[in-house]
PDB file of C-alpha atoms in Angstrom:
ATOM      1  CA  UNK A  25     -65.125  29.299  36.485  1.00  0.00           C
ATOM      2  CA  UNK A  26     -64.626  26.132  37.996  1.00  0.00           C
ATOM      3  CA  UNK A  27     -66.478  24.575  41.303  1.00  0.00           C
ATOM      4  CA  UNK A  28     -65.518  22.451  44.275  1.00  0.00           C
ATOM      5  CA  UNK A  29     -67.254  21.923  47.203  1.00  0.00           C
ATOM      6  CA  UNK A  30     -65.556  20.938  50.695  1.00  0.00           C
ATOM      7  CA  UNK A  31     -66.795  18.359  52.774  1.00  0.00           C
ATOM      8  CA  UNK A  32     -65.783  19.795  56.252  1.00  0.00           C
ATOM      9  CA  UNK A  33     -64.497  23.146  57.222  1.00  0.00           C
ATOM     10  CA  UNK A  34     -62.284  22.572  59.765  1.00  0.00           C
ATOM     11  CA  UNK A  35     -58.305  24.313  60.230  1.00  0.00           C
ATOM     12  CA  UNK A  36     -57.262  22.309  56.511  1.00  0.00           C
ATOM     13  CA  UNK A  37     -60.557  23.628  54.803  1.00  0.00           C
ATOM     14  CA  UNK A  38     -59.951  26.756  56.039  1.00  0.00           C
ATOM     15  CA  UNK A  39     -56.358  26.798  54.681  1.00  0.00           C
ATOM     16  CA  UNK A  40     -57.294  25.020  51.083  1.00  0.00           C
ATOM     17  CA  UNK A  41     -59.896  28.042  50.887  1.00  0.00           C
ATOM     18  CA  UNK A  42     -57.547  30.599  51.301  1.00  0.00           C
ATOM     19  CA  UNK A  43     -55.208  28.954  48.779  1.00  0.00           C
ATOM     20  CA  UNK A  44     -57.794  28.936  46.046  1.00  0.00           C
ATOM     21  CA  UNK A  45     -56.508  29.068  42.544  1.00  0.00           C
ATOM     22  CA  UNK A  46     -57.507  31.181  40.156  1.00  0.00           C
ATOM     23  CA  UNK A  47     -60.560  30.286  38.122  1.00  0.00           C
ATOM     24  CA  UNK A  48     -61.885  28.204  40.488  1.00  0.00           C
ATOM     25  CA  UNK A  49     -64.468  29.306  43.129  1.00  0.00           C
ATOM     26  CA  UNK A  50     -65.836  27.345  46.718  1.00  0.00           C
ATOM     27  CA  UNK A  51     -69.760  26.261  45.688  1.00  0.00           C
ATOM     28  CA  UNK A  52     -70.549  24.376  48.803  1.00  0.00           C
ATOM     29  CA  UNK A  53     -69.805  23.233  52.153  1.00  0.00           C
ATOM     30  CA  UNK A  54     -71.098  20.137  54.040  1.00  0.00           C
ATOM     31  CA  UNK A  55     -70.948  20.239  57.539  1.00  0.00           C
ATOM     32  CA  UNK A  56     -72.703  18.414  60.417  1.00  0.00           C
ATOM     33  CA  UNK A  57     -76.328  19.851  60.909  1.00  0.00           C
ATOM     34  CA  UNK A  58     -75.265  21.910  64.289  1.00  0.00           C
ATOM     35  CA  UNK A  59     -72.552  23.647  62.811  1.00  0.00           C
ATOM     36  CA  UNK A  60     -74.111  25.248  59.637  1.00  0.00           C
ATOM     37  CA  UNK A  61     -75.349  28.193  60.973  1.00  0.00           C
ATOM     38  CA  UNK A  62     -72.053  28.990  62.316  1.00  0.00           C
ATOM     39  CA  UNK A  63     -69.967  28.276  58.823  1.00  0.00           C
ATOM     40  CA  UNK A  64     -73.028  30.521  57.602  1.00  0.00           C
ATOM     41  CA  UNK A  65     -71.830  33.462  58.971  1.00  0.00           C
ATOM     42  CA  UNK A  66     -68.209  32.915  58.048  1.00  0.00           C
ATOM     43  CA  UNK A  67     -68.485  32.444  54.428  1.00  0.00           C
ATOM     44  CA  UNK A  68     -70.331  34.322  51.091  1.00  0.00           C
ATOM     45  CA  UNK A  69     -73.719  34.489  51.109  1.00  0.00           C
ATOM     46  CA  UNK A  70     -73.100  32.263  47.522  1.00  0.00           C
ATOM     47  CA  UNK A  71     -71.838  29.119  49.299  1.00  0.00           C
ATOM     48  CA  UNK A  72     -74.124  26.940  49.942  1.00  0.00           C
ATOM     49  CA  UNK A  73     -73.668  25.506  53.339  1.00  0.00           C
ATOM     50  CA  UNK A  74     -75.618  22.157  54.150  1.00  0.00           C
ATOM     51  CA  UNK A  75     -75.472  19.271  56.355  1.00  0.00           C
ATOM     52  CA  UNK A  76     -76.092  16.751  53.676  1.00  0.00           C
ATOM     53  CA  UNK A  77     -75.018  15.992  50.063  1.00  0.00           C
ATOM     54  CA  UNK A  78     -78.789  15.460  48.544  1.00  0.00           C
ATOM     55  CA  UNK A  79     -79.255  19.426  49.830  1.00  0.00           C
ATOM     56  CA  UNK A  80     -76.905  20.717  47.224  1.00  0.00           C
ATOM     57  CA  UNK A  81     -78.299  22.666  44.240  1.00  0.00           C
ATOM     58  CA  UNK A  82     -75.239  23.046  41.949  1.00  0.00           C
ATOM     59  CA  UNK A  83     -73.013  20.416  40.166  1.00  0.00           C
ATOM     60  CA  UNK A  84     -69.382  21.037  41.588  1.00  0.00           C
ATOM     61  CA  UNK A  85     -66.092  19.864  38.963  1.00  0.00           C
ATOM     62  CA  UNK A  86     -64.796  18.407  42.464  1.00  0.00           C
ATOM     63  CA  UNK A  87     -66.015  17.793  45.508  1.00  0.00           C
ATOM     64  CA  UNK A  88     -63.094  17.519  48.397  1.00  0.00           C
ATOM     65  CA  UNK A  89     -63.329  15.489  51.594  1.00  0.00           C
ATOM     66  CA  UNK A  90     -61.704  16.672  54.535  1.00  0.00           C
ATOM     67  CA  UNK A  91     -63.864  15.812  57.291  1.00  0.00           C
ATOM     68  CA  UNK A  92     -62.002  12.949  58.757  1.00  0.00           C
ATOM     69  CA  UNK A  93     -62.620   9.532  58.827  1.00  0.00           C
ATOM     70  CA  UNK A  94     -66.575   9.886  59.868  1.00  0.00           C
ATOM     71  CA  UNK A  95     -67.216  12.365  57.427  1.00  0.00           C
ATOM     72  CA  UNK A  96     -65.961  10.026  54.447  1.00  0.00           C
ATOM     73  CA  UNK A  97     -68.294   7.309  55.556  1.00  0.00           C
ATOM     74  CA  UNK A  98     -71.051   9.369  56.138  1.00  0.00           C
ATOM     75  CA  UNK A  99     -71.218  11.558  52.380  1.00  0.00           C
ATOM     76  CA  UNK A 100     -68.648   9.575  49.942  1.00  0.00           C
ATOM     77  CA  UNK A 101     -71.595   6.830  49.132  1.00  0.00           C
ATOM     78  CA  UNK A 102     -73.735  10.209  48.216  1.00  0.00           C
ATOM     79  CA  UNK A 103     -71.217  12.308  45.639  1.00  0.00           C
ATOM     80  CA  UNK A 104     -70.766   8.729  44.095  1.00  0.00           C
ATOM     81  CA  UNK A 105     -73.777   7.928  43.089  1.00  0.00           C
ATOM     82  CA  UNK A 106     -73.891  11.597  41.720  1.00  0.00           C
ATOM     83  CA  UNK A 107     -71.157  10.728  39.247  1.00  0.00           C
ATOM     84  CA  UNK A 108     -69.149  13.661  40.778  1.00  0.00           C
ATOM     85  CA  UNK A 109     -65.138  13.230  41.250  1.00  0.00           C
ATOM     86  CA  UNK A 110     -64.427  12.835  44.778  1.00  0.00           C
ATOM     87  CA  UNK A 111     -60.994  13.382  46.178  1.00  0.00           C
ATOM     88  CA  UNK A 112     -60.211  12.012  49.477  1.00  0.00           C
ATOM     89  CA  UNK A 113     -57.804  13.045  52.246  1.00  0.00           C
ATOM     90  CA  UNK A 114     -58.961  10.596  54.848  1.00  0.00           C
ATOM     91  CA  UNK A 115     -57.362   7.683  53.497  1.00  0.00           C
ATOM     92  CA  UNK A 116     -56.894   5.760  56.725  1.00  0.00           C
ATOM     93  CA  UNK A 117     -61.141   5.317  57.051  1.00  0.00           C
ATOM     94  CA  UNK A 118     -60.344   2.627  53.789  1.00  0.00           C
ATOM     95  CA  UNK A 119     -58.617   0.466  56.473  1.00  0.00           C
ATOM     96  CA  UNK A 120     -62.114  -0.760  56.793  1.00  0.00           C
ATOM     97  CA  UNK A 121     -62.123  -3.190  53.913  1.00  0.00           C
ATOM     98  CA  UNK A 122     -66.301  -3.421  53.608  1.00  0.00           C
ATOM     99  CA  UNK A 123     -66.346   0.577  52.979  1.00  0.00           C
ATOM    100  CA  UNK A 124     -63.330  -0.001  50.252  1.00  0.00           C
ATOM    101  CA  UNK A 125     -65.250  -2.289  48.532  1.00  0.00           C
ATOM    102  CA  UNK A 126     -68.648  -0.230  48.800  1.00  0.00           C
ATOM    103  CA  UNK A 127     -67.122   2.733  47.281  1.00  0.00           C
ATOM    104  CA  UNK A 128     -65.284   1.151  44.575  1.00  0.00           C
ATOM    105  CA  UNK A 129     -68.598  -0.336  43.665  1.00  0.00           C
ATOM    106  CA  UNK A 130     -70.508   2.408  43.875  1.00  0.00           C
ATOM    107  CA  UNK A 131     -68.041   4.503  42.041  1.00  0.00           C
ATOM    108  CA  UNK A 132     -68.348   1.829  39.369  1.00  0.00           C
ATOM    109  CA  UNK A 133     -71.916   1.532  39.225  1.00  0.00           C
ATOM    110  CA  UNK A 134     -72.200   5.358  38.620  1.00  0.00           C
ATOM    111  CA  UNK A 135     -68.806   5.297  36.277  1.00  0.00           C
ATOM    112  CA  UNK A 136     -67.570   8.502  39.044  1.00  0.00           C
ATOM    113  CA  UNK A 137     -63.675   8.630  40.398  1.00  0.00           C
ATOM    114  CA  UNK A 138     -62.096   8.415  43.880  1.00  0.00           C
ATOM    115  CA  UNK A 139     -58.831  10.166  43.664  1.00  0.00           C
ATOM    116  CA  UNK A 140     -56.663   9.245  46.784  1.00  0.00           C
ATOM    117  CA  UNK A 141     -54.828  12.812  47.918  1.00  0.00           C
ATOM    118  CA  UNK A 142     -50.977  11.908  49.381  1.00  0.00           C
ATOM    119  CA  UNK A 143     -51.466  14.365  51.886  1.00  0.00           C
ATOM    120  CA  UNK A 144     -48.328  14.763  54.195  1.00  0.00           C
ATOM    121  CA  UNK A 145     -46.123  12.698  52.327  1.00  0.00           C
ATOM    122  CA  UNK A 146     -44.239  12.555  48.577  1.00  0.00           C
ATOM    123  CA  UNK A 147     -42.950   9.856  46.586  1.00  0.00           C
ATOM    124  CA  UNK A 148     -46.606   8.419  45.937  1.00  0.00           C
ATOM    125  CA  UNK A 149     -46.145   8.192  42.587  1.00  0.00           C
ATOM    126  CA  UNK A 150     -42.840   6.445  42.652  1.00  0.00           C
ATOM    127  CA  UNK A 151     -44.371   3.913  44.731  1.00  0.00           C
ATOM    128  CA  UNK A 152     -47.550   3.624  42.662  1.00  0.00           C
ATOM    129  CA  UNK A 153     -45.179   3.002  39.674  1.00  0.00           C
ATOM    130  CA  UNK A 154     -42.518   0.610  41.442  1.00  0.00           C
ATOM    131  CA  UNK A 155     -45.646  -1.602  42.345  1.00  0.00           C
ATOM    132  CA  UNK A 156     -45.836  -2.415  38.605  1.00  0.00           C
ATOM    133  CA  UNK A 157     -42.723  -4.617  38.986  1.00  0.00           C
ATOM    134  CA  UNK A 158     -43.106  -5.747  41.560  1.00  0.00           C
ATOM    135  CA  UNK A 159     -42.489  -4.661  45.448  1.00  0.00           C
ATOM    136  CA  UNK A 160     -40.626  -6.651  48.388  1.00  0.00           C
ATOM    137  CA  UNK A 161     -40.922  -4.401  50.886  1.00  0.00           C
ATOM    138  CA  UNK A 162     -42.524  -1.137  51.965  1.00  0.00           C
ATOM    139  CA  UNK A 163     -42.147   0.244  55.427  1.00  0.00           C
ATOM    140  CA  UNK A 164     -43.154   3.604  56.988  1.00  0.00           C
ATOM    141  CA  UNK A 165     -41.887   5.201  59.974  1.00  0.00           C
ATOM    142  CA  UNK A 166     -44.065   8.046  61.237  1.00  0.00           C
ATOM    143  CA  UNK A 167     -42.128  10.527  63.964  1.00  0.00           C
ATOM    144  CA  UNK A 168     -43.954  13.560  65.263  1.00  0.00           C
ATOM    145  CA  UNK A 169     -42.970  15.509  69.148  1.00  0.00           C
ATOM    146  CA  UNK A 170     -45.697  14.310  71.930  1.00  0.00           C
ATOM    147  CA  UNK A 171     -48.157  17.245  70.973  1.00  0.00           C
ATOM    148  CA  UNK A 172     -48.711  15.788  68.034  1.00  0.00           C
ATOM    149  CA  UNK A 173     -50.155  12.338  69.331  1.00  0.00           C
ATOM    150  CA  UNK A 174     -52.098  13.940  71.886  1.00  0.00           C
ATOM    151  CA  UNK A 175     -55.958  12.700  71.769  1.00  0.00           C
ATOM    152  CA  UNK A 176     -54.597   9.853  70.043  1.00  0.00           C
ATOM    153  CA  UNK A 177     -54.690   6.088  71.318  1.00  0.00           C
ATOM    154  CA  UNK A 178     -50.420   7.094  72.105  1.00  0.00           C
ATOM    155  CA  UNK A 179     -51.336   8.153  75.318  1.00  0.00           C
ATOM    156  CA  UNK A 180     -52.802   5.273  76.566  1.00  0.00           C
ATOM    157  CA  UNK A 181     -49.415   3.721  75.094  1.00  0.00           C
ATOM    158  CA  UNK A 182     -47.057   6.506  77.066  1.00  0.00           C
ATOM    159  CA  UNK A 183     -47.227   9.607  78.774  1.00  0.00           C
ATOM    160  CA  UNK A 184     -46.488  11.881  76.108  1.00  0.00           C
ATOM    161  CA  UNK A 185     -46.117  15.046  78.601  1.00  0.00           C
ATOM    162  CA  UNK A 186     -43.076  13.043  80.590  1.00  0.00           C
ATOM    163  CA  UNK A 187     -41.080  11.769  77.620  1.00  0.00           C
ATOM    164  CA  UNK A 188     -37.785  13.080  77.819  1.00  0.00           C
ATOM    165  CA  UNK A 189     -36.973  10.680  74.767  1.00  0.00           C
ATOM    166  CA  UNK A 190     -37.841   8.861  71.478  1.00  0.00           C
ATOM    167  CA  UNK A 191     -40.035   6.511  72.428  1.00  0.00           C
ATOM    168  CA  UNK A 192     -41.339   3.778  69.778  1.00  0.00           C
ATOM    169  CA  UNK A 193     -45.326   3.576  71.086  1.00  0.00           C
ATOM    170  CA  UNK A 194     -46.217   1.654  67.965  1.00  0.00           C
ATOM    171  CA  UNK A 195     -45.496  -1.147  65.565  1.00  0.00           C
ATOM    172  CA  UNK A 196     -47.854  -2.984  63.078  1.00  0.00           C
ATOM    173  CA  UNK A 197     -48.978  -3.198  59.537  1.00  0.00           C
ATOM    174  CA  UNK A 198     -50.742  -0.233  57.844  1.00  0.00           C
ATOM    175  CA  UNK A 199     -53.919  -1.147  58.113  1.00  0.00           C
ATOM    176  CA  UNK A 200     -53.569  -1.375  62.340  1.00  0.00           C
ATOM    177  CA  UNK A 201     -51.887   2.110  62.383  1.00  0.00           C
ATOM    178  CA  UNK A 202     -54.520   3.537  60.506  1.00  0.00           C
ATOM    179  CA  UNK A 203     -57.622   1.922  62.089  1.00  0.00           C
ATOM    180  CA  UNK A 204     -56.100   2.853  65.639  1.00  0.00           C
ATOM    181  CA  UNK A 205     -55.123   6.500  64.720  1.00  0.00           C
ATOM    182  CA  UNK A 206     -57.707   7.616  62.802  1.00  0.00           C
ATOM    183  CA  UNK A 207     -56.753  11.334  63.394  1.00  0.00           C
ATOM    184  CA  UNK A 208     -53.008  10.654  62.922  1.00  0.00           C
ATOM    185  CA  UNK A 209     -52.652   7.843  60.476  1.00  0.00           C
ATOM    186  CA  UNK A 210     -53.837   8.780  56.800  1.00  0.00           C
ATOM    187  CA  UNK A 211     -50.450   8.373  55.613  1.00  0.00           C
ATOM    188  CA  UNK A 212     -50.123   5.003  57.095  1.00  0.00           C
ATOM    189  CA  UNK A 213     -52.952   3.941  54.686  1.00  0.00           C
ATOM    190  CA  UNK A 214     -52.090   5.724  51.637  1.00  0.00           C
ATOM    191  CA  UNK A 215     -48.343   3.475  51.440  1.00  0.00           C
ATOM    192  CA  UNK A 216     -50.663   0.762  51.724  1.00  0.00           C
ATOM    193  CA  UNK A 217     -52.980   1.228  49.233  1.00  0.00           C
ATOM    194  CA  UNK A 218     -49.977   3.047  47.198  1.00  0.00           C
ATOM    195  CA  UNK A 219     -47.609  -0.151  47.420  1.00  0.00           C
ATOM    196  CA  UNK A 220     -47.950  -3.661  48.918  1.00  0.00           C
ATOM    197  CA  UNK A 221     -51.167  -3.669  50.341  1.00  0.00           C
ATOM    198  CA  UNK A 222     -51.689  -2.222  53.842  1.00  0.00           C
ATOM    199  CA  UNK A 223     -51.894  -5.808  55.889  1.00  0.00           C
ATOM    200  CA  UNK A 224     -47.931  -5.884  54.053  1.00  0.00           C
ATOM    201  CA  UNK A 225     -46.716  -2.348  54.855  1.00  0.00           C
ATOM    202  CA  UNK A 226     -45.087  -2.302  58.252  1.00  0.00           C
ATOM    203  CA  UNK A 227     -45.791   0.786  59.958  1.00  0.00           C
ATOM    204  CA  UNK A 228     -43.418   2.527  63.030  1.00  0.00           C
ATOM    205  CA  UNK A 229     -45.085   5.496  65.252  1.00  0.00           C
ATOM    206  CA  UNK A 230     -42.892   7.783  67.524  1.00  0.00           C
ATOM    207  CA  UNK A 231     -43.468  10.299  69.256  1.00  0.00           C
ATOM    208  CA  UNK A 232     -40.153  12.291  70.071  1.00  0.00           C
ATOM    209  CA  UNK A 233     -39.612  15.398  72.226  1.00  0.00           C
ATOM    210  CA  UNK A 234     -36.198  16.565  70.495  1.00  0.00           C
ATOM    211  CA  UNK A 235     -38.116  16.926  67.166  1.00  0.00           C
ATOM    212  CA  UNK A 236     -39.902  20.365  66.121  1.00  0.00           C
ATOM    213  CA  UNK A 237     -41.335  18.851  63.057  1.00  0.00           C
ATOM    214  CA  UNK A 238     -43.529  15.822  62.077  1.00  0.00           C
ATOM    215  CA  UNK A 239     -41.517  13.377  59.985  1.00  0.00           C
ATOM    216  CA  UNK A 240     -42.422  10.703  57.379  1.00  0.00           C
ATOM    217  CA  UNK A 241     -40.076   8.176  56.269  1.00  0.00           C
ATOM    218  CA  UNK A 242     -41.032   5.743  53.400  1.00  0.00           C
ATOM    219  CA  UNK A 243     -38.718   2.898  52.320  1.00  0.00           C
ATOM    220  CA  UNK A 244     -39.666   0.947  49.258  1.00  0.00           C
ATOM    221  CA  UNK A 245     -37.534  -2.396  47.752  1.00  0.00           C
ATOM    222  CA  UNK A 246     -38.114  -3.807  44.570  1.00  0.00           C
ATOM    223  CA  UNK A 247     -36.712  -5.410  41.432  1.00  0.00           C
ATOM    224  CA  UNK A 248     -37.203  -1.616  40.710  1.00  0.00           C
ATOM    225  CA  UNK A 249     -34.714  -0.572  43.160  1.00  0.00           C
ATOM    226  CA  UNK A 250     -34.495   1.187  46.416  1.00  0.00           C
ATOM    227  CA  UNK A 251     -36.124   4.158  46.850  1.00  0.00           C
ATOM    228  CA  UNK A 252     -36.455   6.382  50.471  1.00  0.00           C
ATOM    229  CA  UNK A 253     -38.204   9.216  51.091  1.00  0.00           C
ATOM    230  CA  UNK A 254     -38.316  11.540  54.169  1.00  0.00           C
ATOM    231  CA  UNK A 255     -40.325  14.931  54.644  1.00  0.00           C
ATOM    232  CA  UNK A 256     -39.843  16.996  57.972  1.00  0.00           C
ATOM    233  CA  UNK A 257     -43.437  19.005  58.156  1.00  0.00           C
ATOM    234  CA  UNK A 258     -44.615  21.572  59.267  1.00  0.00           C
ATOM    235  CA  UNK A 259     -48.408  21.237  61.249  1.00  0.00           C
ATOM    236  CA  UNK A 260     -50.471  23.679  60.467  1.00  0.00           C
ATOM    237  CA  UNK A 261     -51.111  26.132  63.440  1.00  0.00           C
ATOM    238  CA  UNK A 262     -54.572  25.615  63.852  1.00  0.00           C
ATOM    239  CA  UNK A 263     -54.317  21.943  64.139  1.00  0.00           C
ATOM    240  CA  UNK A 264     -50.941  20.469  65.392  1.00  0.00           C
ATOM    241  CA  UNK A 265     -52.558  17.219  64.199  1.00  0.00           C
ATOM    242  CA  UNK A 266     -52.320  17.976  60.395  1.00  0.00           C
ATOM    243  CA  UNK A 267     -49.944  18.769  57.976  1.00  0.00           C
ATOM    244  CA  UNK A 268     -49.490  21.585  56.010  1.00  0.00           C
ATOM    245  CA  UNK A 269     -48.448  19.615  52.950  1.00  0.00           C
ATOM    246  CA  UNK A 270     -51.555  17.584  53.235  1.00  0.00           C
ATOM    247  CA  UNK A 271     -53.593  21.085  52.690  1.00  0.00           C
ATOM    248  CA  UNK A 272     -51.418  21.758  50.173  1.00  0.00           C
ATOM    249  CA  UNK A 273     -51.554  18.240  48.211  1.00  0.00           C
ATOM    250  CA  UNK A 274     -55.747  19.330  48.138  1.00  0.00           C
ATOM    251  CA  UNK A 275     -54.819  22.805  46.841  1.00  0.00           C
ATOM    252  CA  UNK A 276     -52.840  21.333  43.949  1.00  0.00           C
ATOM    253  CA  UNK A 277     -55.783  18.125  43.529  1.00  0.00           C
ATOM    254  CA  UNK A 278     -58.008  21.661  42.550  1.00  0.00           C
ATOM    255  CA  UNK A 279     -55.551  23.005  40.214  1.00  0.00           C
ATOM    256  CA  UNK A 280     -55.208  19.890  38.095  1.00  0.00           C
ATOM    257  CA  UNK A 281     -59.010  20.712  37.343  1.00  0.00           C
ATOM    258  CA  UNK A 282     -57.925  23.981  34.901  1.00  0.00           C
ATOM    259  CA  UNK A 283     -54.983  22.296  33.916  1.00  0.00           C
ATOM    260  CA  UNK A 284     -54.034  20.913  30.495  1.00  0.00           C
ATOM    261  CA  UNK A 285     -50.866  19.387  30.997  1.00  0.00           C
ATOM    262  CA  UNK A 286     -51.081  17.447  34.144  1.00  0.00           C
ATOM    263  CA  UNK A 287     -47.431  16.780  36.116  1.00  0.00           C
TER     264      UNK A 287
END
């Protein structure tokens, strides 16, 4: 039997849980110190539920952040230096170029791995691969209805509950995107670490009352090719904010674990 523990236990947590694969069983949560008495009383008495890394009492085969952008910062330093794996969903905190470099050290020092989750996108491989050749161009156009931005810095952009169109509230690189929307803009900062860079990756944000679905549309030019990619999600219900696939991109990080041949 094989053990993860989640960092964060919010709606995706919640979902990745339920989705479990076989063989492989939830050891631990980390949560913020006022909350653990309530995740307490919603999980097995055999979880261990703390509000800090150094509290843990088993070794986990994975540990899984999905605590946002605050929660990386806060516990990635500590499963590092712990040699455990780490995989990360809140790629957009990496925008911050001094933690980048602090974990990659760190995750040298202690010979441990980062693995960067695509979350609500595909293609991430393709891209990783074109890269080798070389890459012109890489832009990403990210298109979810108002709800979606809402508690985001969109609505001091537009007033997402009077659009009666498409409205383009943002346009930058990567990097901008994901520092502003920290909530909203993981993908943003996975292309860019993924491709060009994310200072080269142009980044569009709409928000767009006609659509039911968040979309994600990648472009990619390179002596390689042309490649495009577009996925139409759906959020999960808890949190309009999140994608389903990006739950499901964790679930299938956990299954490589028992997994000999790795696709």
């Amino acid at each position: 039997m094989k053990t993860v523990v989640f960092i964060g236990y919010g709606a995706m947590a919640q979902t990745v849980h339920r989705l479990l694969p076989q063989g492989v069983r939830l050891g631990g949560v980390v949560v913020p110190s006022a909350a653990v008495a309530e995740i307490k009383n919603k999980l097995d008495t055999s979880v261990e539920v703390v509000s800090a890394i150094a509290e843990l009492q088993l070794e986990p085969d994975l540990v899984v952040e999905m605590a946002g952008q605050a929660g990386l910062k806060e516990h990635a330093g500590a499963v590092l230096e712990r040699c455990w794996r780490l995989a990360v969903i809140s790629v957009g905190a990496l925008a911050d170029a001094d933690l980048l470099d602090s974990l990659q050290r760190v995750a040298e020092q202690h010979q441990a791995q980062i693995q960067l989750l695509p979350g609500a996108v595909a293609g991430m491989d393709g891209l990783r691969a074109a890269r080798a050749l070389g890459l012109e161009q890489v832009t990403y156009q990210g298109r979810k209805p108002p709800t979606g931005w809402k508690g985001s810095y969109a609505e001091q952009q537009v007033d997402l509950d009077t659009l009666t169109e498409a409205t383009v509230f943002f346009t930058g690189t990567a990097r901008e995107a994901a520092q502003l929307f920290p909530a909203n803009a993981n993908v943003a900062a996975t292309i860019g670490l993924a491709g060009i860079g994310m200072d080269a990756t142009q980044v569009q944000l709409i928000a767009d009352p006609a659509v039911q679905r968040n979309t994600h549309t990648i472009y990619a030019k390179g002596d390689f090719g042309e490649m495009t990619v577009q996925m139409k999600g759906i959020a999960l219900a808890d949190n309009p904010k999140t994608s389903t696939l990006a739950a499901l991109s964790i679930v299938r990080a956990i299954e490589q674990i028992n997994q000999v041949w790795v696709i």
